[in-house]
Amino acid sequence: QVLLVESGGGLVQPGESLRLSCAASGSILDLIVMGWYRQAPGKQRELVARIYRDDTTNYLDSVKGRFTISRDNAKNTVYLQMNNLKPEDTAVYYCNVANWSTNYWGQGTQVTVSS
């Protein structure tokens, strides 16, 4: 069992930055991947970024060069640094982690990018 607690969302103007955090607790020693999804109103949930146990990463094409996923093993926390935010980044962002048998989801945090 894994519990995920997200934080860091908010309202920013285009070009500004946010950092999302997701702290994991519980049975976390066997996690294979940690990542972030987002879902905008009326749209399907999409994978934004993920980081594997060996530290390889994947990114959605539209966020490459702007977003960076990282992990602090001592704090059992995964981060998403979001720079140069654009209005199209507006969505609810969900933390997701997985072991070999189960996916776990955070509660979601709202990111709004608007002038």
Coordinates of N, CA and C in Angstrom, one line a residue:
Q1 N 0.8 -1.2 0.0 CA 0.0 0.0 0.0 C 0.9 1.2 0.0
V2 N 0.5 2.2 -0.9 CA 1.3 3.4 -1.0 C 0.3 4.6 -0.9
L3 N 0.7 5.6 -0.1 CA 0.0 6.8 0.0 C 0.8 7.9 -0.6
L4 N 0.1 8.7 -1.5 CA 0.7 9.8 -2.2 C 0.1 11.1 -1.8
V5 N 0.9 12.1 -1.4 CA 0.4 13.4 -1.0 C 1.0 14.5 -1.9
E6 N 0.2 15.2 -2.7 CA 0.7 16.2 -3.7 C 0.6 17.6 -3.1
S7 N 1.5 18.4 -3.6 CA 1.4 19.9 -3.2 C 2.1 20.7 -4.3
G8 N 1.9 22.0 -4.3 CA 2.7 22.9 -5.2 C 1.9 23.5 -6.3
G9 N 0.7 23.1 -6.5 CA -0.1 23.7 -7.6 C -0.5 25.2 -7.2
G10 N -1.0 25.9 -8.2 CA -1.4 27.2 -8.0 C -1.7 28.0 -9.3
L11 N -1.9 29.3 -9.1 CA -2.2 30.2 -10.3 C -1.0 31.0 -10.6
V12 N -0.5 30.9 -11.8 CA 0.6 31.7 -12.3 C 0.3 32.3 -13.6
Q13 N 1.1 33.3 -14.0 CA 1.0 33.9 -15.3 C 1.9 33.2 -16.3
P14 N 1.6 33.3 -17.6 CA 2.5 32.7 -18.6 C 3.9 33.1 -18.4
G15 N 4.8 32.1 -18.6 CA 6.2 32.3 -18.4 C 6.8 32.1 -17.0
E16 N 5.9 32.0 -16.1 CA 6.4 31.8 -14.7 C 6.5 30.3 -14.4
S17 N 7.0 29.9 -13.2 CA 7.3 28.6 -12.9 C 6.6 28.1 -11.6
L18 N 6.4 26.8 -11.6 CA 5.9 26.1 -10.4 C 6.7 24.8 -10.2
R19 N 6.8 24.3 -9.0 CA 7.3 23.0 -8.7 C 6.3 22.2 -7.9
L20 N 5.9 21.1 -8.5 CA 5.0 20.2 -7.8 C 5.8 19.1 -7.0
S21 N 5.3 18.7 -5.9 CA 5.9 17.7 -5.1 C 4.9 16.6 -4.8
C22 N 5.4 15.4 -4.7 CA 4.6 14.2 -4.4 C 5.4 13.4 -3.4
A23 N 4.9 13.3 -2.2 CA 5.6 12.5 -1.1 C 4.9 11.2 -1.0
A24 N 5.7 10.1 -1.1 CA 5.2 8.8 -1.0 C 5.5 8.1 0.4
S25 N 4.6 7.4 0.9 CA 4.8 6.7 2.1 C 4.1 5.3 2.0
G26 N 4.5 4.4 2.9 CA 4.0 3.0 2.9 C 5.0 2.1 2.3
S27 N 4.5 1.2 1.5 CA 5.4 0.1 0.8 C 6.0 0.7 -0.4
I28 N 7.1 1.4 -0.2 CA 7.7 2.2 -1.3 C 9.0 1.6 -1.8
L29 N 9.5 0.6 -1.2 CA 10.9 0.1 -1.5 C 10.9 -0.6 -2.9
D30 N 9.8 -1.1 -3.4 CA 9.7 -1.8 -4.6 C 9.1 -1.0 -5.8
L31 N 9.0 0.3 -5.6 CA 8.5 1.1 -6.7 C 9.3 1.1 -8.0
I32 N 8.7 0.9 -9.1 CA 9.4 0.8 -10.4 C 9.5 2.2 -11.1
V33 N 8.4 2.9 -11.0 CA 8.3 4.2 -11.7 C 7.5 5.2 -10.9
M34 N 7.9 6.4 -11.0 CA 7.1 7.5 -10.5 C 6.9 8.6 -11.6
G35 N 5.7 9.2 -11.6 CA 5.5 10.1 -12.7 C 4.3 11.0 -12.4
W36 N 4.1 11.9 -13.4 CA 3.0 12.9 -13.3 C 2.1 12.8 -14.6
Y37 N 0.8 12.8 -14.3 CA -0.2 12.9 -15.4 C -0.9 14.2 -15.2
R38 N -1.6 14.6 -16.3 CA -2.5 15.8 -16.1 C -3.7 15.6 -16.9
Q39 N -4.8 16.3 -16.5 CA -6.1 16.3 -17.2 C -6.7 17.7 -17.2
A40 N -6.8 18.2 -18.4 CA -7.5 19.5 -18.6 C -9.0 19.3 -18.8
P41 N -9.8 20.3 -18.6 CA -11.2 20.1 -18.7 C -11.6 19.7 -20.1
G42 N -12.4 18.6 -20.2 CA -12.9 18.1 -21.5 C -11.9 17.3 -22.2
K43 N -10.7 17.0 -21.6 CA -9.7 16.3 -22.3 C -9.3 15.0 -21.6
Q44 N -8.7 14.1 -22.3 CA -8.2 12.8 -21.7 C -7.0 13.0 -20.8
R45 N -6.9 12.3 -19.8 CA -5.7 12.3 -18.9 C -4.5 11.9 -19.8
E46 N -3.3 12.6 -19.6 CA -2.2 12.3 -20.4 C -0.9 12.3 -19.5
L47 N 0.0 11.4 -19.9 CA 1.3 11.3 -19.2 C 2.1 12.5 -19.5
V48 N 2.6 13.2 -18.4 CA 3.5 14.3 -18.6 C 5.0 14.0 -18.5
A49 N 5.3 13.2 -17.5 CA 6.7 12.8 -17.3 C 6.8 11.6 -16.3
R50 N 7.8 10.8 -16.4 CA 8.0 9.7 -15.5 C 9.5 9.5 -15.4
I51 N 9.8 8.9 -14.2 CA 11.2 8.6 -13.9 C 11.2 7.2 -13.4
Y52 N 12.2 6.3 -13.9 CA 12.3 5.0 -13.5 C 13.3 4.8 -12.4
R53 N 13.3 3.5 -11.9 CA 14.3 3.2 -10.8 C 15.7 3.5 -11.2
D54 N 16.1 3.3 -12.5 CA 17.4 3.5 -13.0 C 17.7 5.0 -13.4
D55 N 16.7 5.9 -13.1 CA 16.8 7.3 -13.3 C 16.6 7.7 -14.8
T56 N 16.2 6.8 -15.7 CA 15.8 7.2 -17.0 C 14.5 7.9 -16.9
T57 N 14.2 8.8 -17.9 CA 13.1 9.6 -17.9 C 12.4 9.7 -19.2
N58 N 11.1 9.9 -19.2 CA 10.3 10.2 -20.4 C 9.5 11.5 -20.2
Y59 N 9.3 12.2 -21.3 CA 8.5 13.4 -21.2 C 7.5 13.5 -22.4
L60 N 6.4 14.1 -22.1 CA 5.5 14.5 -23.1 C 6.2 15.5 -24.1
D61 N 6.0 15.4 -25.4 CA 6.7 16.2 -26.3 C 6.5 17.7 -26.0
S62 N 5.3 18.1 -25.7 CA 5.0 19.5 -25.5 C 5.6 20.1 -24.3
V63 N 6.2 19.3 -23.4 CA 6.8 19.9 -22.2 C 8.3 19.7 -22.2
K64 N 8.9 19.0 -23.2 CA 10.3 18.8 -23.2 C 11.0 20.2 -23.3
G65 N 12.1 20.3 -22.5 CA 12.8 21.5 -22.4 C 12.3 22.5 -21.4
R66 N 11.1 22.3 -20.9 CA 10.4 23.2 -20.0 C 10.2 22.6 -18.6
F67 N 9.9 21.3 -18.6 CA 9.6 20.5 -17.4 C 10.8 19.6 -17.1
T68 N 11.0 19.4 -15.8 CA 12.0 18.4 -15.4 C 11.5 17.6 -14.2
I69 N 11.5 16.3 -14.3 CA 11.1 15.4 -13.3 C 12.4 15.0 -12.5
S70 N 12.3 14.9 -11.2 CA 13.4 14.5 -10.4 C 12.9 13.8 -9.1
R71 N 13.8 13.1 -8.4 CA 13.4 12.3 -7.2 C 14.4 12.6 -6.1
D72 N 13.9 12.7 -4.9 CA 14.7 12.7 -3.7 C 14.5 11.5 -2.9
N73 N 15.4 10.5 -3.0 CA 15.2 9.2 -2.4 C 15.1 9.3 -0.9
A74 N 15.9 10.2 -0.3 CA 15.9 10.4 1.2 C 14.5 10.8 1.7
K75 N 13.8 11.6 0.9 CA 12.5 12.1 1.3 C 11.4 11.4 0.6
N76 N 11.7 10.4 -0.2 CA 10.7 9.6 -0.9 C 9.7 10.5 -1.6
T77 N 10.3 11.4 -2.3 CA 9.5 12.5 -3.0 C 9.9 12.6 -4.4
V78 N 8.9 12.7 -5.3 CA 9.1 13.0 -6.7 C 8.7 14.5 -7.0
Y79 N 9.4 15.2 -7.8 CA 9.1 16.6 -8.1 C 8.9 16.7 -9.6
L80 N 8.1 17.8 -9.9 CA 8.0 18.2 -11.3 C 8.3 19.7 -11.3
Q81 N 9.4 20.1 -11.8 CA 9.8 21.5 -12.0 C 9.2 22.0 -13.3
M82 N 8.3 22.9 -13.3 CA 7.7 23.4 -14.5 C 8.1 24.9 -14.8
N83 N 8.8 25.1 -15.8 CA 9.3 26.4 -16.2 C 8.6 26.9 -17.4
N84 N 8.6 28.2 -17.6 CA 8.0 28.8 -18.8 C 6.6 28.2 -19.1
L85 N 5.8 28.3 -18.0 CA 4.5 27.7 -18.2 C 3.6 28.5 -19.2
K86 N 2.8 27.7 -19.9 CA 1.9 28.2 -20.9 C 0.4 27.9 -20.5
P87 N -0.5 28.7 -21.1 CA -1.9 28.5 -20.8 C -2.3 27.0 -21.0
E88 N -1.8 26.4 -22.1 CA -2.2 25.0 -22.4 C -1.7 24.0 -21.3
D89 N -0.8 24.5 -20.4 CA -0.4 23.6 -19.3 C -1.5 23.5 -18.2
T90 N -2.5 24.4 -18.3 CA -3.6 24.4 -17.3 C -4.2 23.0 -17.2
A91 N -4.3 22.4 -16.0 CA -4.8 21.1 -15.8 C -4.8 20.8 -14.3
V92 N -5.4 19.7 -14.0 CA -5.2 19.0 -12.7 C -4.1 18.0 -12.9
Y93 N -3.0 18.1 -12.1 CA -1.9 17.3 -12.2 C -1.9 16.2 -11.1
Y94 N -1.7 14.9 -11.5 CA -1.8 13.8 -10.7 C -0.5 13.1 -10.6
C95 N 0.0 12.8 -9.4 CA 1.1 12.0 -9.1 C 0.7 10.5 -9.3
N96 N 1.6 9.7 -9.9 CA 1.4 8.3 -10.1 C 2.6 7.5 -9.9
V97 N 2.5 6.5 -9.1 CA 3.7 5.6 -8.9 C 3.2 4.2 -9.0
A98 N 4.1 3.3 -9.4 CA 3.7 1.9 -9.6 C 4.8 0.9 -9.2
N99 N 4.4 -0.2 -8.6 CA 5.2 -1.4 -8.5 C 4.8 -2.4 -9.5
W100 N 5.2 -3.7 -9.4 CA 4.9 -4.6 -10.4 C 3.5 -5.0 -10.5
S101 N 2.7 -4.7 -9.5 CA 1.3 -5.2 -9.5 C 0.3 -4.1 -9.4
T102 N 0.6 -2.9 -9.0 CA -0.4 -1.9 -8.7 C 0.1 -0.5 -9.0
N103 N -0.9 0.3 -9.5 CA -0.7 1.8 -9.7 C -1.4 2.5 -8.6
Y104 N -0.7 3.5 -8.1 CA -1.2 4.4 -7.0 C -1.3 5.8 -7.5
W105 N -2.4 6.5 -7.1 CA -2.6 7.9 -7.6 C -2.7 8.9 -6.4
G106 N -2.1 10.1 -6.7 CA -2.3 11.2 -5.7 C -3.7 11.8 -5.9
Q107 N -4.0 12.8 -5.1 CA -5.3 13.4 -5.1 C -5.5 14.4 -6.2
G108 N -4.4 14.8 -6.8 CA -4.5 15.9 -7.8 C -4.3 17.3 -7.2
T109 N -3.6 18.1 -8.0 CA -3.4 19.5 -7.7 C -3.6 20.4 -8.9
Q110 N -4.3 21.4 -8.7 CA -4.7 22.3 -9.8 C -3.5 23.2 -10.2
V111 N -3.2 23.3 -11.5 CA -2.3 24.3 -12.0 C -3.0 25.1 -13.0
T112 N -3.1 26.4 -12.8 CA -3.7 27.3 -13.7 C -2.7 28.4 -14.2
V113 N -2.6 28.5 -15.5 CA -1.7 29.5 -16.1 C -2.6 30.5 -16.9
S114 N -2.6 31.7 -16.5 CA -3.5 32.7 -17.0 C -2.9 34.1 -16.8
S115 N -3.2 35.0 -17.7 CA -2.9 36.4 -17.6 C -3.9 37.1 -16.7

